[in-house]
Coordinates of C-alpha atoms in Angstrom, one line a residue:
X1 CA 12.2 13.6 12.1
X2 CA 12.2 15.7 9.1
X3 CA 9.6 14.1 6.5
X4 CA 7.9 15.8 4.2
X5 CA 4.7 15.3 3.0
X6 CA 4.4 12.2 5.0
X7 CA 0.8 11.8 5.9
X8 CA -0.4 12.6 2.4
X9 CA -3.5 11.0 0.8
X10 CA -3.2 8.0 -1.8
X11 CA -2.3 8.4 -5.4
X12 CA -3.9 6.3 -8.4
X13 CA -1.7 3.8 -9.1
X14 CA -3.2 1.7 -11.8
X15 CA -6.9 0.6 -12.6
X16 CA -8.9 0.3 -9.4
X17 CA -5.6 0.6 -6.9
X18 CA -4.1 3.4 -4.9
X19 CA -0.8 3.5 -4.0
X20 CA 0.1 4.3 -0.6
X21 CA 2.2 7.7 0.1
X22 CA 5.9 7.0 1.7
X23 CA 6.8 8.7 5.0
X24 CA 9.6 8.0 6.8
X25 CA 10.8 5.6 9.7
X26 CA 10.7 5.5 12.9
X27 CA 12.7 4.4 16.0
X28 CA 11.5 2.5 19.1
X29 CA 12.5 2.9 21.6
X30 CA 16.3 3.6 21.1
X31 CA 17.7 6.4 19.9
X32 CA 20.4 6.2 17.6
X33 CA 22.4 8.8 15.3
X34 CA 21.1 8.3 11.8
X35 CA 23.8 6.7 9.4
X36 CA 26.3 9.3 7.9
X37 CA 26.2 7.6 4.7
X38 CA 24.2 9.7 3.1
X39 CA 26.4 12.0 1.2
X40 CA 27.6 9.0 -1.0
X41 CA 27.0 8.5 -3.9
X42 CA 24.9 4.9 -5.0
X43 CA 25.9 3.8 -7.8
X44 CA 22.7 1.9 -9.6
X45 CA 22.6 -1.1 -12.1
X46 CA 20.1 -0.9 -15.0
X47 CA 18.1 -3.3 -15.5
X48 CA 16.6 -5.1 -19.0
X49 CA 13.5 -3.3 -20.4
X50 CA 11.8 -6.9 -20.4
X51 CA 11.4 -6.2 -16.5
X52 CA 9.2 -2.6 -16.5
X53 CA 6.1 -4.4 -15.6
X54 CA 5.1 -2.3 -12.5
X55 CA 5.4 -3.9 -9.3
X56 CA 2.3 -4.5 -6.9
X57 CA 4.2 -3.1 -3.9
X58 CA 5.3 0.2 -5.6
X59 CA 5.1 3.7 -2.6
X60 CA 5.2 7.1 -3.7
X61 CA 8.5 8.3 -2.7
X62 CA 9.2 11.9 -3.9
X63 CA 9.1 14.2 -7.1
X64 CA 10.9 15.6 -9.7
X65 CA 11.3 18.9 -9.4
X66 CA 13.4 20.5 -11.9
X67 CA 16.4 19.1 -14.1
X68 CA 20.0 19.4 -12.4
X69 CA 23.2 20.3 -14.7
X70 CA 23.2 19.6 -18.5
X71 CA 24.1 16.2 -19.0
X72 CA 20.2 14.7 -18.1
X73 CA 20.0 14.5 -14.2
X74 CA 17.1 15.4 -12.6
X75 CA 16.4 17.0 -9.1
X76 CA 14.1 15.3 -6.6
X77 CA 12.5 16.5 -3.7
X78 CA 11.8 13.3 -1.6
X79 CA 8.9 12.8 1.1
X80 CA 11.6 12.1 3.3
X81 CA 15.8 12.9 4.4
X82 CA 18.1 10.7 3.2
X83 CA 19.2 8.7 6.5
X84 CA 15.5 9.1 7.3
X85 CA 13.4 6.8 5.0
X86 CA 14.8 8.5 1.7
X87 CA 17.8 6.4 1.1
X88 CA 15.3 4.2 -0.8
X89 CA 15.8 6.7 -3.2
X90 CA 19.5 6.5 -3.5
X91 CA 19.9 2.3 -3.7
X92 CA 16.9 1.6 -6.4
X93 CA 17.3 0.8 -9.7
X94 CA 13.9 0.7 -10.9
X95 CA 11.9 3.9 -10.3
X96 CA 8.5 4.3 -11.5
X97 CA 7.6 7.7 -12.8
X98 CA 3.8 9.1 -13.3
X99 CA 1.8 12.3 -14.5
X100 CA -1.8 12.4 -14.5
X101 CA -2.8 9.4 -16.3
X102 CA 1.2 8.5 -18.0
X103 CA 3.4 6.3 -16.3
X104 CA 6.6 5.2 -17.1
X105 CA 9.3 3.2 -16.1
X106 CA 13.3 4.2 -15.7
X107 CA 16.4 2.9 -15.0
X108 CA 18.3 5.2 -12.3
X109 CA 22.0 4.8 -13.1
X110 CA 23.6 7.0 -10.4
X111 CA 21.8 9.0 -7.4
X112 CA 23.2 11.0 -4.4
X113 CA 22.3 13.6 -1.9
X114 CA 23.2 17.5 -3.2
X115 CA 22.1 19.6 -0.7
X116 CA 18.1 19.3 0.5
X117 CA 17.4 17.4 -2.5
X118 CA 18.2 14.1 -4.1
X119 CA 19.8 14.3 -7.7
X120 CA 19.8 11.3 -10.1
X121 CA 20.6 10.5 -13.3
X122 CA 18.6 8.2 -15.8
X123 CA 19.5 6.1 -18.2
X124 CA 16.8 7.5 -20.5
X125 CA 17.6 11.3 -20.2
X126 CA 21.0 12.3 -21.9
X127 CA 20.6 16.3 -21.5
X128 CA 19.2 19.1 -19.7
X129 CA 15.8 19.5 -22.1
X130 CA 14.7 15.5 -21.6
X131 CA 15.7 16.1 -17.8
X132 CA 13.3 19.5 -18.0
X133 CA 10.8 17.7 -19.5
X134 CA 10.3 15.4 -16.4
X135 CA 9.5 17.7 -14.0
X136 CA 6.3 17.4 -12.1
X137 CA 6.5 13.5 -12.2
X138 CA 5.5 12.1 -9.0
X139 CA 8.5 9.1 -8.4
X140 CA 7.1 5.2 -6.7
X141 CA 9.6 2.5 -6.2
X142 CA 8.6 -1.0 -5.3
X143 CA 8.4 -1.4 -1.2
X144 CA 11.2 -4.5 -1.6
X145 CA 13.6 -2.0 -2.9
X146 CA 13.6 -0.1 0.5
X147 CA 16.8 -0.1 2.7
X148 CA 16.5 -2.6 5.4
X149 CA 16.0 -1.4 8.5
X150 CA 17.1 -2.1 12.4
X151 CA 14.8 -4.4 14.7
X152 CA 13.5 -1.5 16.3
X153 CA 12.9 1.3 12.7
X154 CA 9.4 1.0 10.9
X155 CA 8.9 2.3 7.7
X156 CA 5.7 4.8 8.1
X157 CA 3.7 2.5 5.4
X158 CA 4.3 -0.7 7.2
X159 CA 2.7 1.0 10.2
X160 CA -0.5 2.4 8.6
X161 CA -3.0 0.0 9.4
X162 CA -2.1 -1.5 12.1
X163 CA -4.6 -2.7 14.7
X164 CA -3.9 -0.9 18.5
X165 CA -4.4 -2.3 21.5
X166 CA -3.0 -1.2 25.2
X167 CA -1.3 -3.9 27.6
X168 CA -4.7 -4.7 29.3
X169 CA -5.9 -5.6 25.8
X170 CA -8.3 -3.2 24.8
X171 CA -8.8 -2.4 21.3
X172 CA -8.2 1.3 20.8
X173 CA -8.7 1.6 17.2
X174 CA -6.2 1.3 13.7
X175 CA -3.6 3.3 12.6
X176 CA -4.7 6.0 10.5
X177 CA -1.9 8.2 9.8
X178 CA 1.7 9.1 11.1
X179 CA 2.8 12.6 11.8
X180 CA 5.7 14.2 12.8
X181 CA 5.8 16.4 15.4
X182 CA 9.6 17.5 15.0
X183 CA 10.5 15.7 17.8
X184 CA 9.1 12.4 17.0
X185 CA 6.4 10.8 15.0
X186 CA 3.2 10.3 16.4
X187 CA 0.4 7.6 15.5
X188 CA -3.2 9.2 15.0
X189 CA -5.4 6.1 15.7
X190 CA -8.6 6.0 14.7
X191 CA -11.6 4.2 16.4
X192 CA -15.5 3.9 16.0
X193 CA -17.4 6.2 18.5
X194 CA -20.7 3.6 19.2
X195 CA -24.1 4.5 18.8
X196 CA -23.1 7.7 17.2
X197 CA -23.3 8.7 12.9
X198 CA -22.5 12.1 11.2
X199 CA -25.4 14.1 9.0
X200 CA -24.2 11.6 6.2
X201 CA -25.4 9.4 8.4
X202 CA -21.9 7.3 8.6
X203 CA -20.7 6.2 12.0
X204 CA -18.1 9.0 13.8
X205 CA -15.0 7.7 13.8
X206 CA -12.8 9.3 16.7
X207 CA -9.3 10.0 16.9
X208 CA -6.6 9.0 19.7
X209 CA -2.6 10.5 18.9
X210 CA 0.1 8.2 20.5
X211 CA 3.6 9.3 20.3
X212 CA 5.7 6.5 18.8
X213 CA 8.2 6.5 21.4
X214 CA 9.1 3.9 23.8
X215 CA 7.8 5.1 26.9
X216 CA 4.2 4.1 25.1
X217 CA 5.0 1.8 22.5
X218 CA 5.9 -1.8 23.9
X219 CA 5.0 -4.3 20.9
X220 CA 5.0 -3.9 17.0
X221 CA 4.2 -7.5 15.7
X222 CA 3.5 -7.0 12.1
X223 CA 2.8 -10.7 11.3
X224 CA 0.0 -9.8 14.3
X225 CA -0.9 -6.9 12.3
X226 CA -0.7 -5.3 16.0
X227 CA 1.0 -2.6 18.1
X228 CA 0.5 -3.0 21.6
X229 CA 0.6 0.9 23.9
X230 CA 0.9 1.9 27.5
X231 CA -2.5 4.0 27.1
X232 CA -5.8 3.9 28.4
X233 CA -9.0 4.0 26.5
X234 CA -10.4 6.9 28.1
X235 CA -6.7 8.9 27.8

């Protein structure tokens, strides 16, 4: 796994409503080779402006980072690879740019992998100084645009908050966070410790990590809202 910024914290979204951060995917149990696809090139189609009202679903994906060549594209560093969760990136047509409080809606014509980065081109930007004047825009896309996925591959976002429970039923908390380890991405579940509070005088919350592999992870029933482990309460 190779995500970037994965386990990052919220970001505003509109009026009262944070928008969760995008990690990756993740596999379970089988292994497979990601898809070599990712060097082509998507083309996008744009849309009418009578559809930029701002989705509900809309995930923080990446960031534009500087402009690339001189005809408008723009350079993106993406939370995650393409092949791993950042092909979203490369098949939407509708991405949703914001600064501090400005947000604004484009059309992405074209995108494709160059290098580590994601380059795209808008149908708003038509040279190098409207490209350079995007940079630092953090880029959301609605979650119904994302790539569809095998049985077994989660999206990080559809996992966050997720109710964990072992085989024996015990409740060992929600799912907090994912991280990735390098070798695989790992669930950091948090549950209540009873009878206990902090000097704020909140309840401690503890923490359990389960790798998300499938030596431990048997279920994930997201109508259930539930992942059921192969991992004891006291582990």
């Amino acid at each position: 796994m190779t995500a970037r910024d994965s386990g990052g914290a919220g970001r505003a979204k509109g009026e009262g409503r944070a928008a969760a951060s995008f990690g990756a995917f993740v596999r379970k149990p089988v292994e497979r080779d990601p898809a070599a696809s990712a060097e082509a090139q998507v083309p996008a189609v744009a849309e009418p402006a009578e559809s930029a009202v701002c989705p509900d679903d809309v995930v923080e994906v990446g960031a534009i980072v500087d402009a690339y060549g001189l005809k408008g594209w723009v350079k993106v560093a993406a939370h995650a690879d393409a092949g791993r969760g950042g092909d979203a990136l490369l098949s939407a047509k509708r991405w949703w740019l914001q600064k501090g409080a400005e947000r604004r809606a484009v059309r992405a014509l074209r995108a494709k992998v160059h290098s580590d980065h994601i380059v795209a081109q808008f149908a708003e930007t038509a040279d190098r100084d409207e490209a350079l004047a995007l940079r630092g825009y953090r880029i959301s896309i609605s979650r119904g645009e994302f790539p569809a996925l095998e049985a077994d591959e989660f999206y990080w976002i559809d996992l966050i908050g997720l109710a964990v429970v072992n085989e024996a039923g015990v409740a060992l908390g929600t799912v907090a966070d994912m991280i990735d380890n390098g070798a695989h991405s790992v669930m950091r579940v948090e549950y209540p410790v009873d009878g206990k509070s902090g000097k704020d005088g909140k309840p401690l919350v503890g923490e359990r990590l389960i790798p998300f592999v499938g030596v431990y992870v048997k279920t994930v029933d997201q109508a259930a809202k539930q992942i059921t482990v192969s991992w004891e309460a006291d582990y």
